[in-house]
Short mmCIF file of C-alpha atoms in Angstrom, two decimals:
data_model
loop_
_atom_site.label_atom_id
_atom_site.label_comp_id
_atom_site.label_asym_id
_atom_site.label_seq_id
_atom_site.Cartn_x
_atom_site.Cartn_y
_atom_site.Cartn_z
CA MET A 989 21.33 36.32 87.03
CA GLN A 990 23.08 36.38 83.68
CA PRO A 991 26.27 34.40 83.34
CA LEU A 992 29.44 36.50 83.17
CA THR A 993 30.71 37.05 79.69
CA ARG A 994 34.45 36.88 79.12
CA PRO A 995 34.88 40.67 78.99
CA SER A 996 32.89 41.07 82.19
CA PHE A 997 34.98 38.44 83.88
CA LEU A 998 38.20 40.17 82.85
CA CYS A 999 36.89 43.47 84.25
CA TRP A 1000 36.28 41.84 87.64
CA VAL A 1001 39.76 40.33 87.63
CA LEU A 1002 41.27 43.72 86.79
CA VAL A 1003 39.32 45.41 89.59
CA ALA A 1004 40.47 42.78 92.06
CA TRP A 1005 44.09 43.15 90.97
CA ILE A 1006 43.97 46.93 91.34
CA ALA A 1007 42.42 46.50 94.78
CA THR A 1008 45.31 44.24 95.69
CA LEU A 1009 47.82 46.82 94.49
CA THR A 1010 46.23 49.70 96.36
CA GLY A 1011 44.38 47.60 98.87
CA GLY A 1012 43.22 47.67 102.37
CA CYS A 1013 45.81 45.50 104.07
CA GLY A 1014 47.74 48.59 105.08
CA ARG A 1015 50.27 48.39 102.25
CA SER A 1016 50.01 48.89 98.49
CA LEU A 1017 51.98 46.80 96.07
CA LEU A 1018 52.82 50.10 94.40
CA ASP A 1019 54.68 50.96 97.59
CA ASP A 1020 57.09 48.16 96.83
CA PHE A 1021 57.94 49.82 93.51
CA SER A 1022 58.20 53.39 94.78
CA GLY A 1023 61.96 53.16 94.98
CA ILE A 1024 62.38 52.46 91.30
CA GLY A 1025 60.70 55.60 89.99
CA LEU A 1026 57.30 54.25 88.99
CA ASP A 1027 55.58 56.98 90.99
CA SER A 1028 57.41 59.97 89.46
CA GLY A 1029 57.61 61.26 85.93
CA VAL A 1030 59.87 64.20 86.86
CA PRO A 1031 63.48 63.70 87.97
CA ASP A 1032 63.74 64.87 91.58
CA GLY A 1033 67.31 63.99 92.47
CA SER A 1034 66.42 60.48 93.63
CA LEU A 1035 67.00 58.66 90.33
CA ALA A 1036 70.41 57.19 89.56
CA CYS A 1037 72.07 58.28 86.31
CA ASP A 1038 75.32 58.29 84.42
CA VAL A 1039 74.63 60.94 81.74
CA ASP A 1040 72.34 63.97 81.48
CA ASP A 1041 70.14 62.30 78.84
CA ALA A 1042 69.10 59.68 81.39
CA CYS A 1043 67.40 62.47 83.38
CA ASN A 1044 65.56 64.22 80.53
CA ASP A 1045 61.82 64.31 81.23
CA GLY A 1046 61.00 65.65 77.75
CA LEU A 1047 59.67 68.97 79.02
CA TYR A 1048 61.10 72.37 78.07
CA CYS A 1049 59.51 74.75 80.53
CA ASN A 1050 60.91 73.17 83.70
CA GLY A 1051 64.47 73.45 82.44
CA ALA A 1052 67.09 70.90 81.43
CA GLU A 1053 67.64 68.11 83.99
CA THR A 1054 71.25 67.13 84.59
CA CYS A 1055 73.15 64.24 86.09
CA VAL A 1056 75.06 65.45 89.15
CA ASP A 1057 77.23 63.07 91.15
CA GLY A 1058 75.27 60.08 89.81
CA LEU A 1059 71.85 61.50 90.68
CA CYS A 1060 69.34 63.38 88.55
CA ALA A 1061 68.96 67.06 89.48
CA PRO A 1062 66.08 69.30 88.33
CA GLY A 1063 66.68 72.02 85.76
CA GLU A 1064 66.12 75.77 86.03
CA ALA A 1065 63.05 77.04 84.23
CA PRO A 1066 63.87 79.35 81.30
CA LEU A 1067 63.22 83.08 81.76
CA CYS A 1068 60.80 84.29 79.13
CA ASP A 1069 60.99 88.09 79.07
CA ASP A 1070 61.34 90.24 75.95
CA GLY A 1071 61.58 93.45 77.99
CA ILE A 1072 58.43 94.87 76.39
CA GLU A 1073 55.71 95.73 78.88
CA CYS A 1074 52.72 95.23 76.59
CA THR A 1075 53.46 91.61 75.62
CA VAL A 1076 52.37 88.49 77.51
CA ASP A 1077 55.46 86.37 77.96
CA THR A 1078 54.88 82.64 78.44
CA CYS A 1079 56.68 79.35 78.10
CA THR A 1080 55.09 76.67 75.90
CA GLU A 1081 55.75 72.98 75.35
CA GLU A 1082 54.38 73.13 71.80
CA ASP A 1083 56.66 72.48 68.82
CA GLY A 1084 59.48 71.28 71.04
CA GLY A 1085 59.07 74.03 73.62
CA GLY A 1086 60.04 77.70 73.71
CA CYS A 1087 59.06 81.23 74.75
CA THR A 1088 56.16 83.09 73.21
CA PHE A 1089 55.50 86.82 73.34
CA GLU A 1090 51.90 87.70 72.57
CA PRO A 1091 50.91 91.36 72.11
CA ASP A 1092 48.19 92.62 74.46
CA ASP A 1093 46.74 95.89 73.19
CA ALA A 1094 44.91 96.37 76.51
CA ARG A 1095 48.25 97.16 78.11
CA CYS A 1096 48.68 100.20 75.82
CA GLY A 1097 47.02 103.59 75.90
CA ASP A 1098 44.03 104.79 73.91
CA GLY A 1099 44.64 104.70 70.18
CA GLU A 1100 47.71 102.48 70.57
CA ARG A 1101 48.41 98.83 69.87
CA CYS A 1102 51.13 96.50 71.06
CA GLU A 1103 53.82 95.65 68.49
CA VAL A 1104 56.03 92.61 69.20
CA GLY A 1105 59.67 93.61 69.38
CA TYR A 1106 58.80 97.29 69.77
CA GLY A 1107 56.08 98.04 72.31
CA CYS A 1108 53.06 100.33 72.24
CA ILE A 1109 52.62 102.16 68.96
CA ARG A 1110 49.88 104.47 67.73
CA ASP A 1111 47.31 102.52 65.75
CA ALA A 1112 45.45 104.74 63.29
CA CYS A 1113 47.36 107.40 61.36
CA GLU A 1114 47.21 109.66 58.32
CA SER A 1115 50.90 110.54 58.07
CA ASP A 1116 54.26 109.54 59.51
CA ALA A 1117 54.01 112.51 61.88
CA ASP A 1118 51.04 110.85 63.60
CA CYS A 1119 53.27 107.89 64.49
CA ASP A 1120 56.39 109.71 65.67
CA ASP A 1121 57.02 109.05 69.38
CA GLY A 1122 59.80 111.64 69.58
CA LEU A 1123 62.50 109.05 70.20
CA VAL A 1124 65.37 108.29 67.86
CA CYS A 1125 66.94 105.19 69.31
CA ASN A 1126 63.92 102.89 68.93
CA GLY A 1127 63.67 103.46 65.17
CA VAL A 1128 61.49 105.63 62.94
CA GLU A 1129 57.72 105.15 63.09
CA VAL A 1130 55.95 105.34 59.72
CA CYS A 1131 52.32 105.33 58.60
CA VAL A 1132 51.51 102.41 56.29
CA ASP A 1133 47.96 101.98 54.98
CA GLY A 1134 46.55 103.97 57.87
CA ARG A 1135 48.42 102.04 60.55
CA CYS A 1136 51.61 102.98 62.36
CA GLU A 1137 54.48 100.59 61.78
CA ALA A 1138 57.82 100.47 63.58
CA THR A 1139 61.11 100.30 61.70
CA PRO A 1140 64.28 98.71 63.12
CA ALA A 1141 66.33 100.65 65.65
CA PRO A 1142 69.33 102.45 64.12
CA ASP A 1143 72.45 100.35 63.65
CA CYS A 1144 75.17 102.44 65.26
CA ASP A 1145 78.07 100.13 64.39
CA ASP A 1146 80.49 102.28 62.36
CA GLY A 1147 82.82 99.38 61.62
CA ILE A 1148 85.70 101.10 63.42
CA ASP A 1149 87.25 98.76 65.98
CA CYS A 1150 88.47 101.50 68.31
CA THR A 1151 85.16 103.33 68.78
CA SER A 1152 82.41 102.67 71.29
CA ASP A 1153 79.12 102.94 69.45
CA ALA A 1154 75.73 103.65 70.99
CA CYS A 1155 72.51 105.49 70.29
CA ASP A 1156 72.07 108.46 72.63
CA GLU A 1157 68.72 110.26 72.78
CA ALA A 1158 70.34 113.35 74.31
CA MET A 1159 72.73 113.62 71.35
CA GLY A 1160 69.96 112.90 68.85
CA GLY A 1161 71.25 109.61 67.45
CA CYS A 1162 74.35 107.49 67.12
CA VAL A 1163 77.45 108.50 69.05
CA HIS A 1164 80.85 107.10 68.16
CA ALA A 1165 83.28 107.69 71.02
CA PRO A 1166 86.98 107.16 70.33
CA ASP A 1167 88.62 104.72 72.72
CA HIS A 1168 92.29 105.59 72.44
CA THR A 1169 93.27 102.81 74.83
CA ALA A 1170 92.17 100.29 72.19
CA CYS A 1171 94.98 101.58 69.95
CA ALA A 1172 97.76 101.65 72.55
CA ASP A 1173 100.76 99.44 71.74
CA GLY A 1174 102.24 99.77 75.24
CA ILE A 1175 105.36 101.58 74.02
CA PHE A 1176 105.89 105.01 75.57
CA CYS A 1177 108.61 106.55 73.45
CA ASN A 1178 106.83 106.21 70.12
CA GLY A 1179 104.01 108.42 71.35
CA ASP A 1180 100.32 107.92 72.02
CA GLU A 1181 98.45 105.92 69.41
CA LEU A 1182 95.06 107.50 68.90
CA CYS A 1183 91.67 106.53 67.55
CA ASP A 1184 90.37 108.49 64.56
CA VAL A 1185 86.59 108.06 64.49
CA SER A 1186 86.73 108.09 60.68
CA THR A 1187 89.65 105.77 59.93
CA GLY A 1188 90.53 103.90 63.13
CA CYS A 1189 93.88 103.70 64.93
CA VAL A 1190 96.66 106.05 63.85
CA PRO A 1191 100.32 105.97 64.97
CA GLY A 1192 101.50 108.27 67.72
CA THR A 1193 104.01 111.10 67.43
CA PRO A 1194 107.34 110.03 68.98
CA VAL A 1195 108.10 111.74 72.28
CA THR A 1196 110.48 114.68 71.90
CA CYS A 1197 112.75 115.15 74.92
CA ASP A 1198 114.40 118.55 75.21
CA ASP A 1199 114.85 120.48 78.45
CA GLY A 1200 116.47 123.42 76.68
CA LEU A 1201 119.80 122.94 78.47
CA ALA A 1202 122.91 122.34 76.40
CA CYS A 1203 124.65 120.64 79.32
CA THR A 1204 122.27 117.68 79.53
CA SER A 1205 121.77 114.58 77.44
CA ASP A 1206 118.07 114.25 76.70
CA VAL A 1207 116.70 110.75 76.08
CA CYS A 1208 113.36 108.98 76.20
CA ASP A 1209 113.63 106.12 78.70
CA GLU A 1210 111.21 103.30 77.88
CA ASP A 1211 111.69 101.63 81.27
CA ALA A 1212 111.00 104.86 83.17
CA ARG A 1213 108.30 105.80 80.62
CA SER A 1214 109.46 109.40 80.72
CA CYS A 1215 112.07 111.78 79.42
CA VAL A 1216 115.33 111.58 81.32
CA TYR A 1217 117.66 114.56 81.38
CA GLU A 1218 121.13 113.58 82.53
CA PRO A 1219 123.61 116.37 83.27
CA GLU A 1220 126.86 115.80 81.39
CA ASP A 1221 130.00 115.52 83.57
CA LEU A 1222 132.74 116.89 81.31
CA ASP A 1223 135.66 116.35 83.72
CA GLY A 1224 134.52 112.93 84.93
CA ASP A 1225 134.62 113.79 88.64
CA GLY A 1226 131.04 112.62 89.20
CA TYR A 1227 129.55 116.11 89.26
CA ALA A 1228 127.99 118.04 86.40
CA ALA A 1229 128.44 121.77 86.03
CA ASP A 1230 126.61 123.99 88.50
CA THR A 1231 124.90 125.67 85.54
CA CYS A 1232 123.29 122.28 84.92
CA GLY A 1233 122.35 121.63 88.54
CA GLY A 1234 125.35 119.43 89.27
CA GLY A 1235 127.11 121.88 91.59
CA ASP A 1236 130.57 121.62 89.95
CA CYS A 1237 131.97 125.15 89.87
CA ASN A 1238 134.73 124.09 87.44
CA ASP A 1239 133.67 121.20 85.21
CA GLY A 1240 137.07 121.29 83.53
CA ASP A 1241 139.06 120.34 86.67
CA PRO A 1242 138.36 116.90 88.21
CA ALA A 1243 139.89 118.03 91.53
CA VAL A 1244 137.27 120.73 91.96
CA HIS A 1245 133.77 119.62 92.87
CA PRO A 1246 131.32 119.65 95.79
CA GLY A 1247 132.68 117.70 98.74
CA ALA A 1248 136.31 118.01 97.72
CA VAL A 1249 138.92 118.81 100.37
CA GLU A 1250 139.60 122.54 100.45
CA VAL A 1251 143.26 123.33 99.86
CA CYS A 1252 143.77 126.33 102.07
CA ASP A 1253 146.49 128.16 100.18
CA ASN A 1254 145.86 127.64 96.45
CA GLY A 1255 143.43 130.46 95.81
CA ILE A 1256 140.79 128.04 94.49
CA ASP A 1257 137.33 127.22 95.80
CA ASP A 1258 138.04 123.46 95.72
CA ASP A 1259 134.76 122.32 97.33
CA CYS A 1260 132.56 124.76 95.36
CA ASN A 1261 130.91 126.27 98.43
CA GLY A 1262 131.71 129.82 97.35
CA LEU A 1263 134.47 130.25 99.98
CA VAL A 1264 138.15 130.25 99.08
CA ASP A 1265 141.06 129.10 101.27
CA CYS A 1266 140.92 130.50 104.82
CA LEU A 1267 137.43 131.85 104.28
CA ASP A 1268 136.24 128.25 104.00
CA PRO A 1269 135.25 126.66 107.35
CA GLN A 1270 137.33 123.62 106.35
CA CYS A 1271 140.42 125.78 106.75
CA SER A 1272 139.54 127.38 110.07
CA SER A 1273 141.56 124.78 111.99
CA GLN A 1274 144.53 124.84 109.66
CA PRO A 1275 147.78 126.47 110.82
CA ALA A 1276 147.94 128.33 107.55
CA CYS A 1277 144.77 130.11 108.59
CA GLY A 1278 145.76 130.68 112.26
CA CYS A 1279 142.92 128.80 113.98
CA ILE A 1280 142.61 129.61 117.69
CA PRO A 1281 140.45 126.96 119.39
CA SER A 1282 137.32 128.11 121.22
CA PRO A 1283 134.01 126.42 122.22
CA GLU A 1284 132.03 125.34 119.16
CA ILE A 1285 129.06 127.54 118.36
CA CYS A 1286 126.52 125.39 116.54
CA THR A 1287 125.26 128.02 114.13
CA GLY A 1288 127.09 130.32 111.75
CA GLY A 1289 129.08 127.84 109.67
CA LEU A 1290 132.43 128.25 111.50
CA ASP A 1291 134.74 125.66 113.06
CA GLU A 1292 135.40 127.48 116.33
CA ASP A 1293 137.17 124.54 118.06
CA CYS A 1294 139.53 123.95 115.12
CA ASP A 1295 138.66 120.24 114.71
CA GLY A 1296 137.70 120.57 111.06
CA LEU A 1297 133.98 120.17 111.79
CA ALA A 1298 131.51 123.03 111.79
CA ASP A 1299 128.09 123.45 113.41
CA CYS A 1300 125.89 120.33 113.52
CA ALA A 1301 128.56 118.21 111.82
CA ASP A 1302 130.61 118.56 115.00
CA PRO A 1303 129.74 115.93 117.70
CA ASP A 1304 129.99 118.74 120.24
CA CYS A 1305 126.65 120.01 118.84
CA ALA A 1306 124.76 116.71 119.04
CA LEU A 1307 122.47 117.93 121.84
CA ASP A 1308 122.31 121.57 120.82
CA PRO A 1309 118.71 122.68 120.10
CA ALA A 1310 119.86 124.00 116.73
CA CYS A 1311 120.87 120.47 115.74
CA VAL A 1312 117.97 118.47 117.22
CA CYS A 1313 115.29 117.81 114.62
CA VAL A 1314 111.65 118.04 115.74
CA PRO A 1315 109.56 116.13 113.18
CA ALA A 1316 106.95 118.15 111.31
CA PRO A 1317 105.08 117.70 108.02
CA GLU A 1318 107.49 117.99 105.12
CA ASP A 1319 107.39 121.33 103.30
CA CYS A 1320 108.44 120.44 99.78
CA SER A 1321 109.99 123.75 98.80
CA ASN A 1322 111.84 125.18 101.85
CA GLY A 1323 115.16 123.33 101.63
CA VAL A 1324 114.65 121.85 105.13
CA ASP A 1325 114.25 118.25 106.29
CA ASP A 1326 111.05 119.02 108.17
CA ASP A 1327 110.15 115.42 109.06
CA CYS A 1328 113.69 114.52 110.17
CA ASN A 1329 114.07 111.49 107.90
CA GLY A 1330 117.24 112.76 106.28
CA LEU A 1331 115.53 113.61 103.00
CA VAL A 1332 114.86 117.19 101.95
CA ASP A 1333 112.00 118.51 99.85
CA CYS A 1334 111.43 116.56 96.63
CA LEU A 1335 113.86 113.80 97.65
CA ASP A 1336 111.40 112.89 100.39
CA PRO A 1337 108.71 110.37 99.33
CA ALA A 1338 106.23 112.50 101.27
CA CYS A 1339 106.52 115.04 98.45
CA ALA A 1340 105.55 112.63 95.70
CA GLY A 1341 102.83 114.33 93.71
CA ASP A 1342 103.45 117.76 95.25
CA ALA A 1343 103.27 120.54 92.69
CA ALA A 1344 106.65 121.83 93.83
CA CYS A 1345 108.19 118.50 92.83
CA CYS A 1346 106.53 118.04 89.47
CA VAL A 1347 109.11 117.32 86.76
CA PRO A 1348 107.77 118.75 83.50
CA GLN A 1349 107.35 116.26 80.67
CA PRO A 1350 105.86 116.68 77.21
CA GLU A 1351 102.07 116.74 77.58
CA SER A 1352 100.37 113.50 76.58
CA CYS A 1353 96.78 114.17 75.62
CA THR A 1354 95.16 110.89 76.69
CA ASN A 1355 96.82 109.68 79.92
CA ARG A 1356 94.81 111.71 82.49
CA VAL A 1357 98.05 113.22 83.91
CA ASP A 1358 99.24 116.83 84.06
CA ASP A 1359 102.55 115.93 82.42
CA ASP A 1360 103.89 119.48 82.00
CA CYS A 1361 102.90 120.66 85.49
CA ASP A 1362 100.72 123.55 84.35
CA GLY A 1363 97.62 122.37 86.21
CA LEU A 1364 95.82 121.34 83.01
CA VAL A 1365 95.13 117.75 82.00
CA ASP A 1366 94.96 116.24 78.50
CA CYS A 1367 92.59 118.08 76.13
CA ALA A 1368 92.08 120.93 78.62
CA ASP A 1369 95.76 121.84 78.10
CA PRO A 1370 96.39 124.26 75.19
CA ASP A 1371 99.43 122.13 74.33
CA CYS A 1372 96.94 119.54 73.03
CA ALA A 1373 95.32 121.93 70.57
CA GLY A 1374 95.38 120.22 67.19
CA ASN A 1375 95.98 116.79 68.71
CA LEU A 1376 93.75 114.18 67.10
CA ALA A 1377 92.45 113.09 70.52
CA CYS A 1378 91.10 116.60 71.06
CA ASP A 1379 89.85 117.40 67.55
CA THR A 1380 86.27 116.20 68.06
CA CYS A 1381 84.77 117.59 71.25
CA LEU A 1382 81.11 117.14 72.19
CA PRO A 1383 79.15 119.97 73.86
CA VAL A 1384 78.38 117.77 76.88
CA GLU A 1385 79.95 114.64 78.34
CA VAL A 1386 78.48 111.27 77.35
CA CYS A 1387 78.40 109.46 80.67
CA TYR A 1388 78.11 105.88 79.41
CA TRP A 1389 81.89 105.67 79.02
CA ASP A 1390 84.78 106.72 81.23
CA LEU A 1391 86.10 109.11 78.59
CA ASP A 1392 86.65 112.86 78.18
CA LEU A 1393 84.49 113.52 75.13
CA ASN A 1394 83.88 117.21 75.86
CA CYS A 1395 87.64 117.85 76.18
CA ASN A 1396 87.61 119.58 79.57
CA GLY A 1397 90.20 117.26 81.11
CA LEU A 1398 87.63 115.50 83.30
CA TYR A 1399 86.73 111.88 82.69
CA GLY A 1400 83.40 110.09 83.14
CA CYS A 1401 81.91 110.54 86.59
CA ASP A 1402 84.49 113.23 87.48
CA ASP A 1403 82.87 115.56 84.94
CA PRO A 1404 80.13 117.83 86.39
CA ASP A 1405 77.95 116.81 83.41
CA CYS A 1406 77.83 113.31 84.92
CA PHE A 1407 77.42 114.10 88.62
CA THR A 1408 73.76 113.02 88.59
CA PHE A 1409 74.09 110.21 86.04
CA PRO A 1410 72.70 107.06 87.75
CA SER A 1411 75.87 104.99 87.53
CA CYS A 1412 77.86 107.90 88.99
CA CYS A 1413 75.76 108.17 92.15
CA ALA A 1414 77.26 106.69 95.31
CA ALA A 1415 75.22 104.99 98.02
CA SER A 1416 75.96 107.86 100.41
CA GLU A 1417 77.74 111.22 100.52
CA THR A 1418 81.35 110.07 100.17
CA THR A 1419 83.09 113.45 100.54
CA CYS A 1420 81.67 116.26 102.63
CA ASP A 1421 83.62 119.24 101.32
CA ASP A 1422 83.80 118.83 97.53
CA GLY A 1423 80.66 120.77 96.58
CA ARG A 1424 79.22 117.66 94.91
CA ASP A 1425 76.03 115.73 95.62
CA ASP A 1426 77.79 112.35 95.64
CA ASP A 1427 74.68 110.23 96.30
CA CYS A 1428 72.33 112.28 94.07
CA ASP A 1429 69.75 112.86 96.81
CA GLY A 1430 69.67 116.62 96.23
CA LEU A 1431 71.73 117.37 99.36
CA VAL A 1432 75.31 118.55 99.04
CA ASP A 1433 78.13 118.05 101.55
CA CYS A 1434 77.16 119.13 105.07
CA ALA A 1435 73.50 119.56 104.11
CA ASP A 1436 73.35 115.77 103.69
CA PRO A 1437 72.67 113.80 106.91
CA ASP A 1438 75.34 111.35 105.74
CA CYS A 1439 77.91 114.00 106.70
CA ALA A 1440 76.74 114.34 110.30
CA GLY A 1441 79.82 114.08 112.49
CA ASN A 1442 82.23 114.56 109.60
CA ALA A 1443 85.11 116.88 110.54
CA ALA A 1444 84.39 119.08 107.53
CA CYS A 1445 80.93 119.77 108.92
CA CYS A 1446 81.79 120.38 112.59
CA ALA A 1447 80.94 123.78 114.04
CA ALA A 1448 82.85 125.38 116.91
CA THR A 1449 79.86 124.92 119.23
CA GLU A 1450 76.47 123.19 119.23
CA THR A 1451 74.63 125.42 116.74
CA SER A 1452 71.19 123.91 117.33
CA CYS A 1453 69.91 122.31 120.51
CA ASN A 1454 66.94 120.43 119.09
CA ASP A 1455 67.99 118.99 115.71
CA GLY A 1456 69.27 115.62 116.91
CA VAL A 1457 72.72 116.35 115.43
CA ASP A 1458 76.08 116.62 117.16
CA ASN A 1459 76.90 119.92 115.46
CA ASP A 1460 80.34 120.39 117.02
CA CYS A 1461 81.31 116.70 116.85
CA ASP A 1462 82.18 116.43 120.55
CA GLY A 1463 80.04 113.33 121.04
CA LEU A 1464 77.25 115.25 122.79
CA VAL A 1465 73.95 115.93 121.06
CA ASP A 1466 71.56 118.83 121.70
CA CYS A 1467 70.78 119.33 125.41
CA ALA A 1468 73.43 116.83 126.49
CA ASP A 1469 76.05 119.31 125.25
CA PRO A 1470 77.06 122.00 127.80
CA ASP A 1471 76.91 124.49 124.91
CA CYS A 1472 73.10 124.20 125.16
CA THR A 1473 72.91 125.11 128.85
CA GLY A 1474 70.29 127.84 129.17
CA ASN A 1475 68.95 127.27 125.67
CA ALA A 1476 65.15 127.46 125.60
CA ALA A 1477 64.96 124.07 123.90
CA CYS A 1478 66.63 122.52 126.93
CA CYS A 1479 64.72 124.28 129.73
CA ALA A 1480 62.51 122.17 132.01
CA ALA A 1481 59.27 123.45 133.54
CA THR A 1482 60.83 123.37 137.03
CA GLU A 1483 64.22 122.79 138.63
CA THR A 1484 64.59 119.05 137.99
CA SER A 1485 67.71 118.60 140.16
CA CYS A 1486 68.74 120.63 143.19
CA ASN A 1487 72.41 119.64 143.38
CA ASP A 1488 73.76 119.54 139.83
CA GLY A 1489 74.92 123.16 139.56
CA VAL A 1490 72.63 123.70 136.55
CA ASP A 1491 69.75 126.12 136.13
CA ASN A 1492 67.42 123.42 134.78
CA ASP A 1493 64.38 125.66 134.24
CA CYS A 1494 66.36 128.65 132.95
CA ASP A 1495 64.92 131.11 135.47
CA GLY A 1496 68.33 132.38 136.54
CA LEU A 1497 68.25 130.45 139.84
CA VAL A 1498 70.43 127.39 140.43
CA ASP A 1499 69.74 124.44 142.76
CA CYS A 1500 68.72 125.50 146.28
CA ALA A 1501 68.48 129.16 145.27
CA ASP A 1502 65.47 128.25 143.18
CA PRO A 1503 62.13 128.22 145.08
CA ASP A 1504 61.35 124.98 143.21
CA CYS A 1505 63.91 123.28 145.51
#
């Protein structure tokens, strides 16, 4: 046996020491150090820290480790995806770490190669025409030395702050849509600031308020954001002339106005109700007019009991049917308080937005409102002809933006051009009687199963007894609906019950009259 040399001896000592660390006594010395991080090179939330740098493991592709509440937390791996299908996207630790995008021609079609930053492009070519993919927005393909090369996508930025710029294949290139809201200064009375696609924002034309009536003062009210037409009260009695809607039949006499006390012997219609002196119901109880009391009749406008009160204004008529209001939906143009809330027609909030109550204003061409009450909105209104907002109209709506670029008064998804645009499609049929395929599944209104049970799609009776649909919306489907009694789809082979009063097998015989029973 050869004596151990010094290197050999050191090897045996090292082996023995390692055996002790990992050894067979049931516990490794390394176990005693496991709590201080010797067994982990990657922060796992168990290491104490005071700053993020204390947690950095030096790797890029597993994300940036951070110090959270005094403990190291793992990072989130970076997403390497250039959006091009023919490249192999990977994360690398080389050169400090980063994403790489390697072209893989095998992912392209025959005669094509993968171009980083572009995608599959035709390889061999003789002219630019061989390279053209028919698309505008991904740049122009050119033939260089027998190979197709891609050029940068078009830069659609026109440098105008108030336009939305994008490349649209359907329009054949860059589209610059004016965004008039970007020019708005928030002031109503100085008019609508508009976006000129060539020069940018231009000032609005101040609102002109003129109702054509000489008896009103016409002003633009910034607080109300509308024109206000105030009837002028020349005699200061609180009522404007009746020719101006104020009801004063003599705007030169402050004693004459609606609601005034009728003087029964002066030959003047003091209360402006069209009746003078004794012809006025106010005078019916006056001695000068020879009132002879009789029971009050609650219609006709006369004060029969000579108490100065006529019809429903007289407490005697409180319970008379003619004076008891039965609430009904408010009709906004009949001069009657239909819903019994004390407010008639357009004074009733229920009439807000009703065409009968529309107060004409000068048409604004960008606010999506029918200001002049002619049923036409913005650029669809002839009043907007020549307005800058309506000068440039596209043949079809561009559905990327909620704008009216084809000048038909319909914005974004409300325009028929956009009904099937992906972002305009709802999850289900939202309205069942608008003639629109709301969820873009090819089924419109009641033809869409989403509308089953909707009131707009209910028939008078069960129209089909085997379609699984409650056609008349009575809660009973197919044969469970009495409407289907006797229908062939609901007939059994024999009388299934002999005491239910139903001809179950549709042979014209009911219960015990049927030989089946």
